[in-house]
Coordinates of C-alpha atoms in Angstrom, one line a residue:
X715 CA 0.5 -50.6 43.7
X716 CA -2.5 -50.5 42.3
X717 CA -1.6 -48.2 39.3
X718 CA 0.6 -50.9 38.6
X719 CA -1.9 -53.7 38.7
X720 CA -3.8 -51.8 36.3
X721 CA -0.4 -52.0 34.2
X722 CA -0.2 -55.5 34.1
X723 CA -3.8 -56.0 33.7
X724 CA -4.1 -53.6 30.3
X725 CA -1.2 -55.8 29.2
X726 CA -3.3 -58.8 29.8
X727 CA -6.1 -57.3 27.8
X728 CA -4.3 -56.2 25.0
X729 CA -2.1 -59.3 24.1
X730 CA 1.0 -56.9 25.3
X731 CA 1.9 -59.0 27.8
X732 CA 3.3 -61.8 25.3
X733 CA 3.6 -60.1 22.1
X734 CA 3.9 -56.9 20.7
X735 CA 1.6 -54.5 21.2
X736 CA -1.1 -54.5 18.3
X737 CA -1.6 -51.3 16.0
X738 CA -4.7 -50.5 16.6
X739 CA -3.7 -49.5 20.2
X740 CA -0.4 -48.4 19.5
X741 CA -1.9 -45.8 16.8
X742 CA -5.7 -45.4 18.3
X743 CA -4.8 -45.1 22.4
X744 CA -1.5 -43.1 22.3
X745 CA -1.1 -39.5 23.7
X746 CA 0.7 -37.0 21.4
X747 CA 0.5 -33.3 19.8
X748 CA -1.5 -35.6 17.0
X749 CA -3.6 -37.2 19.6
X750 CA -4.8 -33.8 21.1
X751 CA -4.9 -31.6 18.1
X752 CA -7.6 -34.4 17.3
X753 CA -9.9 -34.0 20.3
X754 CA -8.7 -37.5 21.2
X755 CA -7.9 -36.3 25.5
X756 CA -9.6 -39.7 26.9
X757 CA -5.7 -41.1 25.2
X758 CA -4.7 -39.7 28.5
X759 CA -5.8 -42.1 30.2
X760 CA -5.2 -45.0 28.0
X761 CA -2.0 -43.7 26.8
X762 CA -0.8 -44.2 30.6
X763 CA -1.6 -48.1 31.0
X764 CA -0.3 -49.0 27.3
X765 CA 2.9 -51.0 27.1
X766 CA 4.7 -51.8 23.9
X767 CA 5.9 -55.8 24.7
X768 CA 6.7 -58.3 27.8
X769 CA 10.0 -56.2 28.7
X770 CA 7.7 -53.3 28.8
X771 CA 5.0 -54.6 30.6
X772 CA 7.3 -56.4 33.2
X773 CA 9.6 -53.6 34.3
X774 CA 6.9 -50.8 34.0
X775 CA 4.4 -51.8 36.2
X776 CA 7.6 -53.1 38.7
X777 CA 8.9 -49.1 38.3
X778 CA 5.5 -47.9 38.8
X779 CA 5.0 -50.4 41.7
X780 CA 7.9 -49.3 43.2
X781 CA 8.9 -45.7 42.8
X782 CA 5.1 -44.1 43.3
X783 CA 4.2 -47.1 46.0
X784 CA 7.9 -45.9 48.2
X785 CA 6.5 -42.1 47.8
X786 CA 2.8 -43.4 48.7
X787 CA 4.4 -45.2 51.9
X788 CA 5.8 -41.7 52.8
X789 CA 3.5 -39.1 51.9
X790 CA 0.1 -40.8 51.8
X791 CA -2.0 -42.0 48.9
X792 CA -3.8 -38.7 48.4
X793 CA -1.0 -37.4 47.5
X794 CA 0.6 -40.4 45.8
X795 CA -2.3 -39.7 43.9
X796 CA -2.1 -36.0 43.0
X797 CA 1.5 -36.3 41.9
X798 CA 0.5 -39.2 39.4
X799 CA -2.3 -37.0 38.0
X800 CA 0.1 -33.9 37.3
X801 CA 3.1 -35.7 36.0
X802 CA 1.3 -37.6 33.9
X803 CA -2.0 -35.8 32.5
X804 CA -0.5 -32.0 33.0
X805 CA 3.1 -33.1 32.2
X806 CA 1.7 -34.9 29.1
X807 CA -0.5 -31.5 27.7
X808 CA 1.7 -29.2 28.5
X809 CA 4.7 -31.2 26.4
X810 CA 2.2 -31.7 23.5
X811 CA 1.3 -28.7 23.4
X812 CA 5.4 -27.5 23.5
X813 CA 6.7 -29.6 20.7
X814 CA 3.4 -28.7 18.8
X815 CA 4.6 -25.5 18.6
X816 CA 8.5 -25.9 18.2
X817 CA 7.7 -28.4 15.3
X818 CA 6.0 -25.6 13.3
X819 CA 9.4 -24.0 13.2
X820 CA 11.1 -26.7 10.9
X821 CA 13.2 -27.3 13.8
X822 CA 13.5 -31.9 12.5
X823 CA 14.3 -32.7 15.9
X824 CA 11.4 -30.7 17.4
X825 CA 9.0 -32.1 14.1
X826 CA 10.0 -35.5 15.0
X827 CA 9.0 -35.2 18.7
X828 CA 5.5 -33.2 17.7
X829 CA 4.6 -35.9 15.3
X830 CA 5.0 -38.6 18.3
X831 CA 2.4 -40.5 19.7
X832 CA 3.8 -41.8 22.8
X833 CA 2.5 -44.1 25.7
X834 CA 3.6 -46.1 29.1
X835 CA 3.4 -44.8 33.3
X836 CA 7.3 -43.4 33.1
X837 CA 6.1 -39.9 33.4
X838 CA 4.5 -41.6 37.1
X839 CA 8.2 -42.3 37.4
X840 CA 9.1 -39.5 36.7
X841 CA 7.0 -37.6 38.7
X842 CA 7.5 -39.9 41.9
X843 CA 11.1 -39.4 41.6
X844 CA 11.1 -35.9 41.8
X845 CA 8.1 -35.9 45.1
X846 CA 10.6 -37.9 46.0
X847 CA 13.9 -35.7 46.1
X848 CA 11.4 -33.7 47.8
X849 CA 10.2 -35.4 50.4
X850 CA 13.4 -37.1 51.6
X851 CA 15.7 -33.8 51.0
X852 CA 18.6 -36.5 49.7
X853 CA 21.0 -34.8 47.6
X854 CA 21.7 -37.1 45.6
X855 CA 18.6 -38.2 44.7
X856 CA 18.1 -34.9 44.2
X857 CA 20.9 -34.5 41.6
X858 CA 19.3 -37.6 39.8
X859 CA 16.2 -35.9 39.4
X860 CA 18.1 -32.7 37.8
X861 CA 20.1 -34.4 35.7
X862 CA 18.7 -37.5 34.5
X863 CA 15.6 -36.1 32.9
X864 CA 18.2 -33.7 30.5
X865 CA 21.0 -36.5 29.6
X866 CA 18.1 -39.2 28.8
X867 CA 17.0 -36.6 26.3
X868 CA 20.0 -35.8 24.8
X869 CA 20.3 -39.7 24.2
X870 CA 17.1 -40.6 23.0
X871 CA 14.9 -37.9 21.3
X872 CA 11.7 -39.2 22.5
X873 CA 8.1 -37.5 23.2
X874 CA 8.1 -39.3 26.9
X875 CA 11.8 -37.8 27.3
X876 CA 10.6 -35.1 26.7
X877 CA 7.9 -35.4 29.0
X878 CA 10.6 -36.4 31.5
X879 CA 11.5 -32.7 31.6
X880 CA 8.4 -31.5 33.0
X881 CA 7.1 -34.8 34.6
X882 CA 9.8 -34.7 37.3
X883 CA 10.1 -30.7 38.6
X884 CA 6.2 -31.1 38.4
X885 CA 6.1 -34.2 41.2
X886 CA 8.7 -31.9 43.3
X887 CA 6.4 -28.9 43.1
X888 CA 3.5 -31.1 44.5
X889 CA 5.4 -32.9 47.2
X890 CA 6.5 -28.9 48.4
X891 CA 3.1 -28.1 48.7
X892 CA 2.5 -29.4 52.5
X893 CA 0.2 -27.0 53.7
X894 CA -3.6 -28.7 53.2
X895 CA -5.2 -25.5 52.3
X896 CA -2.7 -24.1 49.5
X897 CA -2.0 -27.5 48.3
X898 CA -5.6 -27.9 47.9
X899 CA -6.2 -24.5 46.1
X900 CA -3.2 -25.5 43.8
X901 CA -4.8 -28.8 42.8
X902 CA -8.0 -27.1 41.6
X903 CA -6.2 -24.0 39.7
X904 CA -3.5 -27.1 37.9
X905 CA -6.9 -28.8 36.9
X906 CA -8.8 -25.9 35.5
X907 CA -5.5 -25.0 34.0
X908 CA -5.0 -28.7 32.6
X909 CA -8.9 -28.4 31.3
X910 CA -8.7 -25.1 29.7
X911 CA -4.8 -26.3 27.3
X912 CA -6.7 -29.9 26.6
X913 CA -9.6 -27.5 24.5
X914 CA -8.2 -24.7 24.0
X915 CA -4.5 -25.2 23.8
X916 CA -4.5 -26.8 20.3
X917 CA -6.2 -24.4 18.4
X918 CA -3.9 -21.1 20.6
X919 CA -1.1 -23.0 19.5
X920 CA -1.9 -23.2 15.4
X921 CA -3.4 -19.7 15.3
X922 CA -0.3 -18.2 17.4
X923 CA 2.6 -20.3 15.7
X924 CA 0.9 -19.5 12.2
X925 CA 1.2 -15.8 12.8
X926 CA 4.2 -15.5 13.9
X927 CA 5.7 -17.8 10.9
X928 CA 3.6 -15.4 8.3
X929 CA 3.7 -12.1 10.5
X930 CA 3.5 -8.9 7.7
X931 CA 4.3 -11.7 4.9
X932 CA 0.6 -12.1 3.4
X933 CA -2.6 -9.2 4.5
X934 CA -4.8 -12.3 5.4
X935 CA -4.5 -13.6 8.7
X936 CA -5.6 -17.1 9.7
X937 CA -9.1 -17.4 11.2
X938 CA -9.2 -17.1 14.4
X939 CA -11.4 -18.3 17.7
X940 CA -11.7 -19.9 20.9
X941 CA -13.2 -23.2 19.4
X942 CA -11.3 -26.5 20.5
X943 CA -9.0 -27.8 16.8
X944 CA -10.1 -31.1 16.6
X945 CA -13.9 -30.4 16.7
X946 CA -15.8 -30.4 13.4
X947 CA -16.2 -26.4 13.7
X948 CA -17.9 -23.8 11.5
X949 CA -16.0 -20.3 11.0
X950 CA -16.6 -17.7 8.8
X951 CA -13.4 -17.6 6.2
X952 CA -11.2 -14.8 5.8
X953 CA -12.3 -11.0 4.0
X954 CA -9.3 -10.9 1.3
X955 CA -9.9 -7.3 1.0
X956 CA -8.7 -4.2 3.7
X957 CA -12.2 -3.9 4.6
X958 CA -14.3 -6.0 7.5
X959 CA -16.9 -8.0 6.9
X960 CA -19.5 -5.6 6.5
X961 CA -18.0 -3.7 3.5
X962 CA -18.1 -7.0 1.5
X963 CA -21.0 -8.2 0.2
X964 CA -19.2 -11.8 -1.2
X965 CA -20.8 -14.5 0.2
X966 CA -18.2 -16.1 2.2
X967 CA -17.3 -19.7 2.7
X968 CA -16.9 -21.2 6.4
X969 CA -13.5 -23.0 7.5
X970 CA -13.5 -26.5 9.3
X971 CA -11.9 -29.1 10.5
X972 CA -12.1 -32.5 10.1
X973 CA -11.1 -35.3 12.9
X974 CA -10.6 -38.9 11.6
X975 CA -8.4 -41.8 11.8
X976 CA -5.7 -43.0 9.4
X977 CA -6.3 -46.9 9.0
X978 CA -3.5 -47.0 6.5
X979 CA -1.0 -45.2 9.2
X980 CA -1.5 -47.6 12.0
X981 CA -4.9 -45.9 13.4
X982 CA -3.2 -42.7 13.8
X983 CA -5.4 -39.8 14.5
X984 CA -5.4 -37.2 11.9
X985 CA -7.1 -33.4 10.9
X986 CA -7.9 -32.0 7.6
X987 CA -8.8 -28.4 7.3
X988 CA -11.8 -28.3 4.6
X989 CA -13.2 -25.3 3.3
X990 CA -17.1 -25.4 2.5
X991 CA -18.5 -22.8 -0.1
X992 CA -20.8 -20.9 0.7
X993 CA -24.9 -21.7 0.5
X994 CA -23.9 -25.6 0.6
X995 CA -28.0 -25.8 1.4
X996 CA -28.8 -24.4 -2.3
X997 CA -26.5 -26.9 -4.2
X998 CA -27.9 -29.8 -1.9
X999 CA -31.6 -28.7 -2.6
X1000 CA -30.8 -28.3 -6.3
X1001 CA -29.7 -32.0 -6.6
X1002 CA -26.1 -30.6 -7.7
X1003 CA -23.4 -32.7 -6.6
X1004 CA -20.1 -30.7 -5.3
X1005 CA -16.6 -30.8 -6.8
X1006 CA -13.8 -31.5 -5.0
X1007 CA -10.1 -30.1 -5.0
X1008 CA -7.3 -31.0 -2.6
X1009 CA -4.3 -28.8 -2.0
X1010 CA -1.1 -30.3 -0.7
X1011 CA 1.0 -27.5 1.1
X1012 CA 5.1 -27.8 1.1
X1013 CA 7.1 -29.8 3.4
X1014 CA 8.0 -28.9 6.2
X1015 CA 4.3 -26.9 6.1
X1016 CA 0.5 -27.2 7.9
X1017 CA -2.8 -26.6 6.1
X1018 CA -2.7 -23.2 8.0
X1019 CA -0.1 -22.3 5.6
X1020 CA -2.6 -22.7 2.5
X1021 CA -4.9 -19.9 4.7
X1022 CA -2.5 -17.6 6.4
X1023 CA 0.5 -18.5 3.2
X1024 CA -1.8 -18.8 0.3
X1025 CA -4.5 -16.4 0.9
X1026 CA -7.0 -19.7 0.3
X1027 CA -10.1 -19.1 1.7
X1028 CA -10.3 -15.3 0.3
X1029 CA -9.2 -16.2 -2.6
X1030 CA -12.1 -18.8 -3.3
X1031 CA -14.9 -16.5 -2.0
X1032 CA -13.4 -14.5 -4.1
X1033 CA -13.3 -16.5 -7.3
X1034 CA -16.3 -18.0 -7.0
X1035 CA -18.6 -14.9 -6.4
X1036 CA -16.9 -13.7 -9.6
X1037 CA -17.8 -16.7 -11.4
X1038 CA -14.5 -17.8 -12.3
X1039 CA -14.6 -21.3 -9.9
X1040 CA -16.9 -23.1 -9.6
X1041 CA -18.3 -23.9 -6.0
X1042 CA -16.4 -26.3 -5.0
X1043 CA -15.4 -27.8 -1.1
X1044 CA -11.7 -27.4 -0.8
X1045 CA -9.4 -30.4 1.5
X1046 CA -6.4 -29.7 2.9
X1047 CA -4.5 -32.4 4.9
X1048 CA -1.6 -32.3 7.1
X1049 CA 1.6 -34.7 6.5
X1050 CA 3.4 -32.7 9.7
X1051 CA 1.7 -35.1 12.3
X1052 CA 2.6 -38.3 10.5
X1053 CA 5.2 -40.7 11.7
X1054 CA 7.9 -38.8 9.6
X1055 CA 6.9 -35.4 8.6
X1056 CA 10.1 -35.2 6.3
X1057 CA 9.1 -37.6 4.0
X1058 CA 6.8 -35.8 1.9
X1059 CA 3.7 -36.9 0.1
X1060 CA 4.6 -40.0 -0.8
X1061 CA 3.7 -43.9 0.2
X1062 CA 6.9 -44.0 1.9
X1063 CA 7.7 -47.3 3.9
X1064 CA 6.0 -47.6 6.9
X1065 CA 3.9 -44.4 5.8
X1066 CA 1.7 -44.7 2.9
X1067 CA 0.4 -41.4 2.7
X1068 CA -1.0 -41.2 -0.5
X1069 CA -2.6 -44.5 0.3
X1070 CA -4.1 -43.0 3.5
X1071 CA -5.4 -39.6 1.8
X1072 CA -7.3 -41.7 -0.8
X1073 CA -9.0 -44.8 1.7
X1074 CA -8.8 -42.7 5.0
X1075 CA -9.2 -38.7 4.5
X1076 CA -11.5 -38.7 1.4
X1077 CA -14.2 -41.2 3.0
X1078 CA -14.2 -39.0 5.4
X1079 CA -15.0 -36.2 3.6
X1080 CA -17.7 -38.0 2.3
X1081 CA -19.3 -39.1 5.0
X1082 CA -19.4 -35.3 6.5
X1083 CA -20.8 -34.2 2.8
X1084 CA -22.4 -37.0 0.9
X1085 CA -23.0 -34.7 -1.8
X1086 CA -19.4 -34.6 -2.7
X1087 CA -18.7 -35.6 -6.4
X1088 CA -15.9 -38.6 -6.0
X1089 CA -15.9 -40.0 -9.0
X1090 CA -13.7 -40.9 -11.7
X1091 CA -12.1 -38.1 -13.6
X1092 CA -14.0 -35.5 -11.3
X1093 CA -11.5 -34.6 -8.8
X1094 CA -8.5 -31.7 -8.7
X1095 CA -5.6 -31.7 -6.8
X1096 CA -2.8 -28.7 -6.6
X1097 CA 0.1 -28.6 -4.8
X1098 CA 3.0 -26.7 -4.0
X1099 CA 6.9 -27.4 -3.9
X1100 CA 7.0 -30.9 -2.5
X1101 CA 3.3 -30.9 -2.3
X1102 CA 3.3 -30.4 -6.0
X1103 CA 5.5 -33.3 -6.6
X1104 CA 2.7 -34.9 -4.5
X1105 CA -0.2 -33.8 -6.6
X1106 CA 1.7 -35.3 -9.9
X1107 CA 2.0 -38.8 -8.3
X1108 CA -1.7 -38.5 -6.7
X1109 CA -3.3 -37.7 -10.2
X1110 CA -1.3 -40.3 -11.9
X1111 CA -2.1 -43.1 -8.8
X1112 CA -6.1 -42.0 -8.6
X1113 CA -8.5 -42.0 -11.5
X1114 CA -10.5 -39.8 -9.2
X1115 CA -8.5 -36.9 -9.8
X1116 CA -8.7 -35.8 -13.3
X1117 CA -6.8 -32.3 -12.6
X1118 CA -3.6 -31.4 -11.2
X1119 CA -2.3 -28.1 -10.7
X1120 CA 1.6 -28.0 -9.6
X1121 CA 3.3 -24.9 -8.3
X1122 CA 6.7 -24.9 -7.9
X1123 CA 7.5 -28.8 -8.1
X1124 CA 11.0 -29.6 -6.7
X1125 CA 10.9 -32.0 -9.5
X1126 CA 9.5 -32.2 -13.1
X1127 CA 6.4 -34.3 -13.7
X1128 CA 7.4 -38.2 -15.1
X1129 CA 4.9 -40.1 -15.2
X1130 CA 1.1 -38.3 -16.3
X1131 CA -1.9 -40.3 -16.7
X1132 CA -2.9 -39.6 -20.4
X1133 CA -6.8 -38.7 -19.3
X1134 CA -5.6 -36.2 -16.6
X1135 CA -5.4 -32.5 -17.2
X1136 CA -1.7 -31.7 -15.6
X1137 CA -1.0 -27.8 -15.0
X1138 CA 2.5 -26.5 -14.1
X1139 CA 3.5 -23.1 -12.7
X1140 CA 6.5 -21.5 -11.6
X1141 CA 9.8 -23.5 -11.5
X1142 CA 11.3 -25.8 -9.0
X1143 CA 13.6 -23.7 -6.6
X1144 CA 17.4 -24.3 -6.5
X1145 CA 18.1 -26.2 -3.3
X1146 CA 16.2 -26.2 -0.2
X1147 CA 12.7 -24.9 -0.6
X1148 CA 13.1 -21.1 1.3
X1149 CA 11.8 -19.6 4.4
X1150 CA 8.1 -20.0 4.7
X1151 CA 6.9 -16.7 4.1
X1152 CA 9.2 -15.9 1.2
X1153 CA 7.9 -19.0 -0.9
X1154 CA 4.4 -18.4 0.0
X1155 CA 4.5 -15.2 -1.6
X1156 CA 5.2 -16.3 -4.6
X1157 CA 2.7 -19.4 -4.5
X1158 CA 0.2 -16.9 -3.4
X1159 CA 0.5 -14.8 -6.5
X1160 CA 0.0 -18.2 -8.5
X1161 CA -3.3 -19.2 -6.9
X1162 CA -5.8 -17.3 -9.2
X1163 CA -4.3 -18.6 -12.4
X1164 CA -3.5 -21.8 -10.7
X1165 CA -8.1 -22.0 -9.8
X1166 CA -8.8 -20.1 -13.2
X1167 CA -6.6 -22.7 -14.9
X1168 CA -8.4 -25.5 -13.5
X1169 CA -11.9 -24.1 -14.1
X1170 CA -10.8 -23.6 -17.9
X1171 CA -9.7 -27.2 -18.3
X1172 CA -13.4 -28.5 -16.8
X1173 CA -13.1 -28.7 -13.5
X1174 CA -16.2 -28.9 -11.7
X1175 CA -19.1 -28.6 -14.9
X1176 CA -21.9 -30.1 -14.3
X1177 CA -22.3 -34.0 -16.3
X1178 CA -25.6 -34.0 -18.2

């Protein structure tokens, strides 16, 4: 009962409890694979008291109320307790981090789901339902907790019915557990467990998936390590040679990621992937400011694709040791955990991405490099397949971005600002944009003239 006086309390707080529930908590509080690939875990506990309106409010904390208060009547509230904790926080990671993964396969209904942020107690529900079935040993409540979970799914596509799958099996698992000293033992392993996915899990996920869609497709592997994702990390990049590390001299640039939130897509918690050339310090020292290019990958894609796809960080080290670029801090952001990862780089309704990257993602940037150069005319943007249909309407939107390279554009440019420096290379594909790793090796092979092309045009000289 008290889990569900917390319910109705939150809803009092946040205005839900009348009206709808504003963005700001609906975007900045919710649990999803978005949520924890940003570092964002304490949404686990908010995610679980949210409710979207008064129906919401009402009939959650009256579920909550009275499916975990029946089980806490029969099984005590120690356990009450535990199975609330498991289906909820476990059930919630582990889903995450499942549909995390399936939506890097292109599969939409798995991309939908992954790009979820979701929040209410049904996974309690859930959970209670299934200690339940266990405790009372009633068949047919037993058969509601196999089959309801599935068939609500089929119906509804949703992260929390999702959830539903592993929420309920999970409360029957604890209930079984009667014995105090393995049910104890069990509670401690499921919490380490729980605290190892919520820092670890994101970034096993990207490197994993990311291999597996690129295996023998490109020689350079994504960076790998057993930092959490959403921190602001340093890694060294990638060698783009056969040889390690210590057979090439090249200064190499470092790989991070950025955590920040997307105002313009209802507070939703977003990651960038930035590459930083190397000796940053030097440029810094030497008053120098540092030029900026943004690569947009395809759709359906991730900014791991412009690393593991694209060869990106090797090829920069690369480019720039040789002169040919000039030093520049490279941003890569990610459309796959927005609202509708199908739409593209576009200010689609609901989902002005464009809008976000420019008053979200790039004061971001700045505020993590102030010496970045950001103004008018200075900035470069390249893109491939969709993402180079996206780079076209960026450089004509933003004055910023004074360059545009396109690769591959599904469609030709139609509207050019006049002062912008518009590159195009290769030609749109017939169709559907193709398997990941077949695309990306022809992108790939268009990099170095894409970078040299830029550099030619002015990108990046230093204003008297």
């Amino acid at each position: 009962m008290g889990l569900a006086g917390l319910v109705l309390g939150t809803s009092f707080a946040t205005g839900s409890l009348w009206r709808d529930l504003p963005a700001r908590f609906a975007g900045g509080d919710s649990f999803g694979w978005p949520a924890l690939q940003a570092g964002r875990w304490w949404t686990l506990v908010t995610s679980l008291l949210l409710t979207r309106n008064t129906f919401m409010a009402l009939s959650m904390a009256l579920a909550v109320g009275a499916g975990l208060g029946l089980y806490e009547r029969r099984a005590g509230p120690g356990r009450a307790l535990a199975v609330a904790l498991v289906g909820h926080v476990t059930g919630s990671v582990v889903v995450a981090l499942g549909v995390g993964a399936l939506g890097r396969t292109g599969w939409p209904v798995a991309e939908r789901a992954a790009a979820n942020l979701d929040y209410g107690a049904s996974m309690v529900v859930a959970a209670a339902l299934g200690a339940m079935a266990s405790r009372s040993g009633d068949r047919r409540l037993l058969r509601v907790a196999m089959f309801g979970p599935p068939l609500v799914l089929l119906l509804h596509h949703q992260l929390a019915d999702w959830a539903h799958l592993v929420a309920c099996p999970a409360g029957y698992l604890v209930d079984g557990a009667r014995r105090p000293r393995p049910a104890a033992v069990a509670a401690l392993a499921t919490a380490a467990l729980t605290g190892w996915l919520v820092l670890y899990g994101p970034e096993a996920v990207v490197v994993t998936t990311t291999e597996i869609r690129f295996a023998q497709a490109v020689p350079a592997p994504l960076p790998t390590g057993t930092v959490p994702l959403a921190a602001t990390v340093v890694k060294p990049s990638p060698p783009t040679g056969t040889g390690g590390a210590a057979d090439d001299p090249r200064p190499k640039g470092q790989i991070e990621h950025l955590a920040y939130t997307a105002r313009a897509l209802g507070d939703r918690p977003e990651v960038a992937t930035l590459y930083v050339p190397a000796h940053l310090d030097r440029i810094v020292r030497a008053g120098g400011r540092l030029p900026v290019v943004v690569f947009l990958h395809g759709i359906p894609g991730a900014p791991e694709d412009w690393l593991a796809g694209g060869g990106l960080a090797g090829r920069l080290d690369e480019e720039i040791a040789a002169g040919r670029f000039p030093a520049a801090l490279a941003v890569v952001p990610e459309s796959a955990t927005m609202h509708d990862p199908r739409a593209g780089w576009v200010d689609a309704p609901h989902q002005p991405v464009l809008q976000s990257l420019q008053n979200d993602l790039l004061p971001a940037v700045a505020r993590r490099f102030p010496a970045t150069d950001l103004d008018p005319g200075r900035m470069a943007v390249v893109g491939v397949g969709r993402g180079a249909d996206g780079a076209l309407r960026l450089a004509a939107a933003d004055r910023r971005f004074g360059y545009a390279v396109a690769i591959g554009p599904k469609n030709a440019p139609t509207r050019v600002r006049r002062d912008s420096d518009v590159i195009v290379l290769g030609t749109a594909p017939p169709g559907e944009e193709p398997p990941a790793k077949s695309h990306w090796v022809r992108w790939r092979a268009d990099l170095p003239a894409a970078l040299r092309a830029l550099a030619t045009a002015g990108f990046g000289e230093r204003v008297a």
